[in-house]
Amino acid sequence: MNRVTRRTWLMFVFILLLLGGMVFFLFEYAADAGRWVAFPGSPHIYNNTNLGCGTITDRAGQTLLDLTEKRTYSDDPALREATLHWLGDRDGFISAGAVSHYAGQMAGFDPVNGVYNASGQAGSARLTMSAQVQKAALEAMQGRKGTVAVYNYKTGEILCAVTTPSYDPDNVPDIAGGGEKYEGVYMNRFIQSSYIPGSIFKVVTTAAALDCVPGIEEMSFTCRGKIEYGTEAVTCEKAHGTVNLRQALTSSCNCAFAQVAELVGKQNMVKYVKQFEVTEKLSFDGLTTSEGNYDVSQAAPVSFAWSCIGQYNDLINPARYLTFMGTIAGGGVGAEPYLVAQVRSGDEVTYEAETKMTDRIMSRELAEKLQDYMRGNVKNNYGDGNFPGLKVCAKSGTSELGGGKVSNAMFAGFVQNDEYPLAFMVVVENAGYGSHNGVPIMSKVLKACVRAMDAE
């Protein structure tokens, strides 16, 4: 009798464990089945870690990539090259992380039917990107390394985000034998890079000074071409004479900003860099950008001065700084960027992007003051004639790299026209002056943006 009782209890325990395991599995399946099916390498969805089903179109419906039978790119070689870092290559060396993030929605997975569109013939994703703007940006870069990006700071739509160097995935060059020409070609510079900002960082310092230094706009600063700190110095290319804060930003006077740095102080600069989020990582469409850097904890006075000029150990990510420009344009709050607008599986919409706004990083009054200052930069320095019909606000930068290397050219800003609410970011590596390189690039790219938006 005791033996029967023991066996009954053992059977009861076994049944409980079995039922518990089934409940646990069903819970895990309901919660994570979509993630299991869409794991990188799934033969239903991926090809060499990149998306392997469906079609990808630009914002106007132009097909960029057709995966219904095989990986078929656009017929346009320039467009293939311009979109490579978002669509990926055939061998998986370049990852298409944003579109692959929605692989489950593309394939049409649900917990009841499983991958009910495994053939991939009906899945589609529409990007916010404009094919014609991507091509314009690629052409404007003229084979130089860097990135050009434009987004709508009211909606968050990325119209353009070109990374160079790139290549035609249907005509792959000898990358290994190409030397410096293809250095970093597998990197999406918009997402994965961090750059010394140079003088575009003076917008951050200007914002901090306007917010925390009483009477800063009535003060004047004298530039004789150099400010000495013992054996070291902050230098300008020429003596700017006596300037106020607005004039210092327009002329990009290093000596004036070294004096502004003393008024702001380390503690406040650290506070405002954190408040403005210019060095924070940014996440969208399953991607996370590189983070920037602003660390003046061990900085001597001369190094701190250079940090407020965008040198020392400062680093910014292009996508994050683009968003910072958008928040200034938006009055202290801007839209977070995104690339994938909509995903369909057959006739069903399985994903629809929504505009998400950033936290308020500055008061509307401060943002409007910065808009005014940056608008003055274009009117008095870069020239409105380069941007016909547009009210452009901008700041250029020439980021010194040291070691005898040619400086990177930087250019960042936004458009104030209500019908074209666009923020932009340009990095041209080893190109020299920011204004000399950035202005003509953005002149061409913004014209393409206007044409694309007018056609919608």
XYZ file of C-alpha atoms in Angstrom:
456
model
C 0.000 0.000 0.000
C 2.823 2.411 0.885
C 4.534 1.594 -2.388
C 1.356 2.451 -4.360
C 0.983 5.717 -2.464
C 4.594 6.688 -3.213
C 4.133 5.964 -6.877
C 0.908 7.993 -6.953
C 2.669 10.979 -5.412
C 5.594 10.672 -7.819
C 3.170 10.568 -10.741
C 1.349 13.596 -9.342
C 4.621 15.534 -9.010
C 5.619 14.531 -12.547
C 2.277 15.768 -13.929
C 2.654 19.053 -12.053
C 6.148 19.541 -13.494
C 4.852 18.720 -16.967
C 1.963 21.140 -16.667
C 4.270 23.802 -15.212
C 6.674 23.362 -18.113
C 3.839 23.648 -20.627
C 2.530 26.831 -18.971
C 6.048 28.296 -18.932
C 6.546 27.429 -22.610
C 3.206 28.947 -23.624
C 4.027 32.122 -21.694
C 7.454 32.361 -23.304
C 5.965 31.626 -26.726
C 3.351 34.356 -26.387
C 5.942 36.854 -25.176
C 8.943 36.033 -27.390
C 7.870 33.946 -30.385
C 8.151 36.892 -32.727
C 11.697 37.513 -31.545
C 12.589 33.803 -31.895
C 11.350 33.649 -35.478
C 13.080 36.911 -36.441
C 16.470 36.070 -34.956
C 19.401 36.891 -37.295
C 20.058 33.849 -39.438
C 16.467 32.641 -39.619
C 16.113 31.061 -43.086
C 12.517 32.323 -43.314
C 13.545 35.961 -43.061
C 17.275 36.550 -43.458
C 19.998 36.180 -46.048
C 23.523 36.492 -44.608
C 22.160 38.352 -41.533
C 20.392 40.923 -43.751
C 16.694 41.002 -44.546
C 15.842 38.294 -47.067
C 12.154 38.800 -47.831
C 9.824 41.495 -49.191
C 10.482 44.836 -50.860
C 11.880 48.152 -49.633
C 10.740 51.462 -51.134
C 11.587 55.095 -50.571
C 9.068 57.666 -49.321
C 7.647 58.158 -52.832
C 7.186 54.429 -53.439
C 10.273 53.962 -55.616
C 11.632 50.429 -55.189
C 15.076 50.378 -53.605
C 15.387 46.633 -52.961
C 13.263 43.686 -54.104
C 13.737 40.427 -52.201
C 10.735 38.463 -53.454
C 12.903 36.092 -55.520
C 16.500 37.204 -55.095
C 18.296 40.305 -53.809
C 17.556 42.819 -56.576
C 18.612 46.427 -56.103
C 17.531 49.504 -58.053
C 18.467 49.814 -61.717
C 20.246 53.087 -60.885
C 23.927 52.534 -59.922
C 24.119 55.871 -58.073
C 21.049 55.028 -56.012
C 22.436 51.588 -55.194
C 25.609 53.204 -53.905
C 23.749 55.951 -52.011
C 21.525 53.504 -50.099
C 24.011 50.684 -49.464
C 24.490 51.414 -45.763
C 20.736 51.185 -45.148
C 19.904 48.207 -47.401
C 23.037 46.111 -46.830
C 25.177 44.182 -49.301
C 24.826 40.661 -50.657
C 27.413 39.110 -48.350
C 26.346 40.637 -45.038
C 29.493 42.739 -44.605
C 27.263 45.815 -44.318
C 24.284 45.300 -42.042
C 20.863 46.754 -42.818
C 19.940 47.053 -39.152
C 16.966 49.398 -39.441
C 14.946 47.405 -41.980
C 16.037 44.079 -40.466
C 14.619 45.247 -37.138
C 11.142 44.859 -38.660
C 11.813 41.435 -40.195
C 9.014 39.752 -38.251
C 6.471 42.328 -39.420
C 7.751 42.004 -42.993
C 7.378 38.217 -42.972
C 3.923 38.414 -41.435
C 4.408 36.488 -38.227
C 1.702 35.948 -35.624
C 1.575 33.414 -32.758
C -1.320 31.452 -34.317
C -0.285 31.204 -37.976
C 3.492 31.442 -37.528
C 5.375 32.896 -40.530
C 2.355 33.045 -42.783
C 4.188 35.072 -45.448
C 7.421 33.088 -45.499
C 7.702 33.445 -49.291
C 8.282 37.174 -48.751
C 6.326 38.081 -51.869
C 3.901 40.424 -50.160
C 5.970 41.951 -47.355
C 7.019 45.565 -47.876
C 8.611 48.408 -45.951
C 8.392 52.070 -46.894
C 11.240 54.274 -45.721
C 11.120 58.002 -44.985
C 14.192 58.399 -47.171
C 13.995 60.153 -50.536
C 15.869 58.407 -53.347
C 16.554 61.661 -55.162
C 17.890 63.379 -52.046
C 20.153 60.414 -51.256
C 21.597 60.623 -54.758
C 22.055 64.386 -54.503
C 23.952 63.977 -51.235
C 26.186 61.245 -52.652
C 27.002 63.399 -55.672
C 27.679 66.447 -53.507
C 30.239 64.528 -51.437
C 32.313 64.004 -54.598
C 33.897 60.802 -53.367
C 35.079 62.223 -50.038
C 34.538 60.383 -46.763
C 31.894 61.452 -44.269
C 28.159 61.714 -43.893
C 25.325 64.014 -44.952
C 21.965 63.838 -43.191
C 18.680 65.749 -43.260
C 15.554 65.106 -41.207
C 12.184 66.719 -40.589
C 12.358 68.119 -37.058
C 8.552 68.255 -36.799
C 7.843 64.651 -37.816
C 11.176 62.862 -37.300
C 11.370 61.535 -40.889
C 14.928 61.072 -42.173
C 14.955 62.297 -45.766
C 18.632 61.635 -46.287
C 21.508 59.944 -44.459
C 24.387 59.176 -46.798
C 27.605 57.518 -45.680
C 30.764 57.642 -47.773
C 32.825 55.871 -48.938
C 30.297 53.499 -50.404
C 30.125 51.222 -53.423
C 27.689 49.690 -55.897
C 26.611 46.285 -54.495
C 26.069 45.084 -58.069
C 29.606 46.063 -59.042
C 31.735 45.428 -55.950
C 35.221 46.963 -56.244
C 38.490 45.546 -54.938
C 38.042 46.897 -51.416
C 41.053 45.129 -49.939
C 43.290 46.499 -52.681
C 41.707 49.941 -52.695
C 43.909 51.358 -49.937
C 42.625 54.442 -48.115
C 39.843 54.974 -50.674
C 37.657 52.358 -48.994
C 38.872 52.745 -45.423
C 35.869 52.342 -43.114
C 33.537 51.457 -45.985
C 31.626 48.910 -43.903
C 30.766 51.526 -41.266
C 27.575 53.585 -41.265
C 29.177 56.878 -40.275
C 25.854 58.533 -39.458
C 25.161 55.931 -36.759
C 28.483 54.417 -35.765
C 30.964 57.307 -35.796
C 31.959 59.919 -33.254
C 33.761 63.040 -34.455
C 35.631 65.949 -32.936
C 32.993 68.649 -33.493
C 35.152 71.731 -33.897
C 33.354 75.040 -33.946
C 29.842 73.656 -34.411
C 30.145 72.941 -30.669
C 30.231 76.699 -30.085
C 26.444 76.572 -30.389
C 26.425 74.524 -27.167
C 28.733 77.008 -25.433
C 26.663 79.940 -26.701
C 23.497 78.350 -25.324
C 25.133 77.757 -21.951
C 26.418 81.352 -21.798
C 23.065 82.853 -22.757
C 21.336 80.803 -20.091
C 23.693 81.155 -17.145
C 25.814 84.321 -17.540
C 23.815 87.463 -16.644
C 24.313 90.304 -19.120
C 26.388 88.186 -21.511
C 24.914 89.891 -24.582
C 26.062 93.307 -23.387
C 29.641 92.159 -22.810
C 32.515 92.539 -25.264
C 35.560 90.368 -25.819
C 38.905 91.361 -27.289
C 40.717 89.081 -29.735
C 44.352 89.782 -30.603
C 44.769 86.408 -32.267
C 46.013 84.598 -29.176
C 45.248 84.107 -25.479
C 48.141 82.644 -23.520
C 47.815 80.167 -20.658
C 51.400 79.873 -19.420
C 53.317 78.041 -22.138
C 50.154 77.137 -24.069
C 47.577 79.255 -25.887
C 44.216 79.444 -27.584
C 44.688 80.903 -31.049
C 42.646 82.392 -33.883
C 43.646 82.605 -37.518
C 43.457 86.381 -37.246
C 42.809 89.077 -34.667
C 39.062 89.773 -34.630
C 39.319 92.883 -32.474
C 36.457 93.631 -30.103
C 33.370 91.465 -30.556
C 30.192 90.645 -28.651
C 28.800 87.117 -28.282
C 26.756 87.245 -31.478
C 29.741 88.500 -33.480
C 31.991 85.908 -31.849
C 29.706 83.114 -33.074
C 29.454 84.571 -36.579
C 33.228 85.025 -36.916
C 33.886 81.807 -34.946
C 36.392 83.607 -32.758
C 38.283 81.119 -30.595
C 39.747 83.792 -28.335
C 36.334 85.243 -27.564
C 34.964 81.802 -26.756
C 37.917 81.105 -24.471
C 36.816 84.164 -22.483
C 33.196 83.024 -22.588
C 34.340 79.643 -21.243
C 35.788 81.326 -18.156
C 32.449 83.029 -17.475
C 30.448 79.809 -17.906
C 32.823 77.619 -15.907
C 33.416 73.876 -15.910
C 30.493 72.927 -13.706
C 27.967 74.747 -15.852
C 29.404 73.420 -19.128
C 29.156 69.849 -17.889
C 25.596 70.529 -16.728
C 24.470 72.002 -20.047
C 26.158 69.350 -22.203
C 24.208 66.764 -20.215
C 20.984 68.804 -20.356
C 21.257 69.272 -24.133
C 22.044 65.527 -24.535
C 24.631 66.229 -27.244
C 26.899 63.372 -26.164
C 24.179 60.836 -25.309
C 23.452 57.728 -27.353
C 20.363 57.857 -29.567
C 18.143 54.874 -30.433
C 15.653 54.450 -33.275
C 14.450 51.588 -35.497
C 16.403 49.073 -33.432
C 19.665 50.980 -33.900
C 21.738 52.680 -31.217
C 24.287 55.320 -32.141
C 27.788 55.785 -30.831
C 28.027 58.073 -27.844
C 29.937 61.314 -27.703
C 32.278 62.629 -25.063
C 32.700 65.737 -22.949
C 35.050 65.187 -20.012
C 36.792 68.206 -18.504
C 37.344 66.719 -15.064
C 41.124 66.791 -15.505
C 41.286 69.696 -17.954
C 43.744 72.519 -17.377
C 42.420 76.043 -18.085
C 43.698 76.027 -21.667
C 42.195 72.563 -22.304
C 38.861 73.637 -20.839
C 38.880 76.671 -23.134
C 39.508 74.411 -26.121
C 36.699 72.087 -24.969
C 34.242 74.986 -25.248
C 35.505 75.556 -28.790
C 34.812 71.931 -29.737
C 38.324 70.554 -29.449
C 40.240 68.932 -26.521
C 38.618 65.467 -26.117
C 35.129 66.467 -27.350
C 33.270 63.951 -29.522
C 29.796 64.010 -31.063
C 27.774 61.502 -33.081
C 26.226 62.929 -36.302
C 22.734 61.504 -35.681
C 22.634 62.867 -32.140
C 23.913 66.313 -33.138
C 21.395 66.416 -35.981
C 18.672 65.862 -33.385
C 20.144 68.653 -31.248
C 19.792 70.995 -34.229
C 16.187 69.843 -34.567
C 15.408 70.677 -30.931
C 16.769 74.202 -31.350
C 14.683 74.636 -34.507
C 11.631 73.275 -32.693
C 11.846 75.774 -29.855
C 13.579 73.486 -27.365
C 11.722 70.294 -28.312
C 12.208 68.337 -31.522
C 11.081 65.094 -33.090
C 13.201 61.997 -32.625
C 14.471 60.729 -35.995
C 13.299 57.518 -37.653
C 13.808 55.798 -41.012
C 11.099 53.129 -41.367
C 7.704 54.739 -41.962
C 5.477 51.722 -42.517
C 5.631 47.937 -42.832
C 3.016 45.799 -44.576
C 2.460 42.081 -44.888
C 0.047 41.595 -47.734
C -2.769 44.090 -47.229
C -2.180 44.296 -43.494
C -0.231 47.174 -41.963
C 1.944 45.481 -39.352
C 3.899 48.580 -38.286
C 3.234 52.328 -38.560
C 5.753 54.861 -37.297
C 4.591 57.572 -34.936
C 6.245 60.892 -34.229
C 7.964 60.932 -30.851
C 9.143 64.207 -29.379
C 12.287 64.677 -27.346
C 12.210 65.966 -23.814
C 12.429 69.737 -23.498
C 16.157 70.464 -23.347
C 15.981 74.255 -23.199
C 13.432 77.014 -22.843
C 11.653 78.359 -25.903
C 13.232 81.763 -25.239
C 16.738 80.308 -25.319
C 16.011 78.271 -28.454
C 14.656 81.346 -30.238
C 17.748 83.326 -29.276
C 19.967 80.596 -30.747
C 17.826 80.548 -33.883
C 18.400 84.275 -34.225
C 22.160 83.940 -33.740
C 22.454 81.079 -36.219
C 20.268 82.874 -38.731
C 22.697 85.784 -38.484
C 25.558 83.424 -39.304
C 23.992 82.617 -42.665
C 22.930 86.164 -43.509
C 26.252 87.728 -42.528
C 28.737 84.974 -43.274
C 27.665 81.948 -45.338
C 25.258 83.857 -47.581
C 21.492 83.522 -48.124
C 22.166 83.283 -51.850
C 23.434 79.745 -51.349
C 19.995 78.701 -50.115
C 17.461 80.448 -52.378
C 13.980 80.701 -50.901
C 15.032 79.195 -47.573
C 15.605 80.730 -44.138
C 18.643 78.729 -43.127
C 20.299 78.894 -39.705
C 23.691 77.231 -39.378
C 27.153 76.965 -37.872
C 30.274 75.622 -39.544
C 33.245 73.987 -37.898
C 36.789 73.013 -38.779
C 37.768 70.245 -36.374
C 41.512 69.949 -35.914
C 42.769 66.361 -35.720
C 46.446 66.871 -34.900
C 49.303 64.725 -36.137
C 49.581 66.709 -39.338
C 46.180 65.526 -40.554
C 43.907 67.795 -42.571
C 40.941 68.975 -40.474
C 37.433 67.597 -40.810
C 34.833 69.972 -42.217
C 31.607 70.232 -40.201
C 28.352 72.057 -40.965
C 25.109 71.838 -38.978
C 21.863 73.763 -38.857
C 18.221 73.914 -39.865
C 15.619 75.588 -42.067
C 12.959 77.846 -40.552
C 10.431 77.689 -43.414
C 7.197 76.138 -42.145
C 6.793 74.065 -45.312
C 10.382 72.745 -45.101
C 11.120 72.050 -41.406
C 14.499 70.437 -41.985
C 17.587 70.054 -39.817
C 20.897 68.964 -41.329
C 24.361 67.699 -40.489
C 27.441 67.437 -42.714
C 30.819 65.843 -41.987
C 33.516 65.795 -44.656
C 36.612 64.067 -43.381
C 40.050 65.611 -44.013
C 38.566 68.329 -46.194
C 39.588 71.528 -44.362
C 37.288 74.448 -43.687
C 33.716 73.699 -42.650
C 32.062 76.598 -44.445
C 34.046 76.073 -47.659
C 32.925 72.428 -47.873
C 29.636 72.330 -45.978
C 27.817 75.234 -47.618
C 27.959 73.967 -51.222
C 26.991 70.452 -50.131
C 23.930 71.624 -48.231
C 23.012 74.038 -50.997
C 22.616 71.092 -53.376
C 21.022 68.743 -50.846
C 18.447 71.240 -49.569
C 17.417 72.045 -53.138
C 16.815 68.328 -53.651
C 14.814 68.195 -50.412
C 12.596 71.049 -51.571
C 11.952 69.326 -54.906
C 11.125 66.052 -53.164
C 8.768 67.662 -50.627
C 7.053 69.803 -53.277
C 6.346 66.654 -55.303
C 4.477 64.979 -52.430
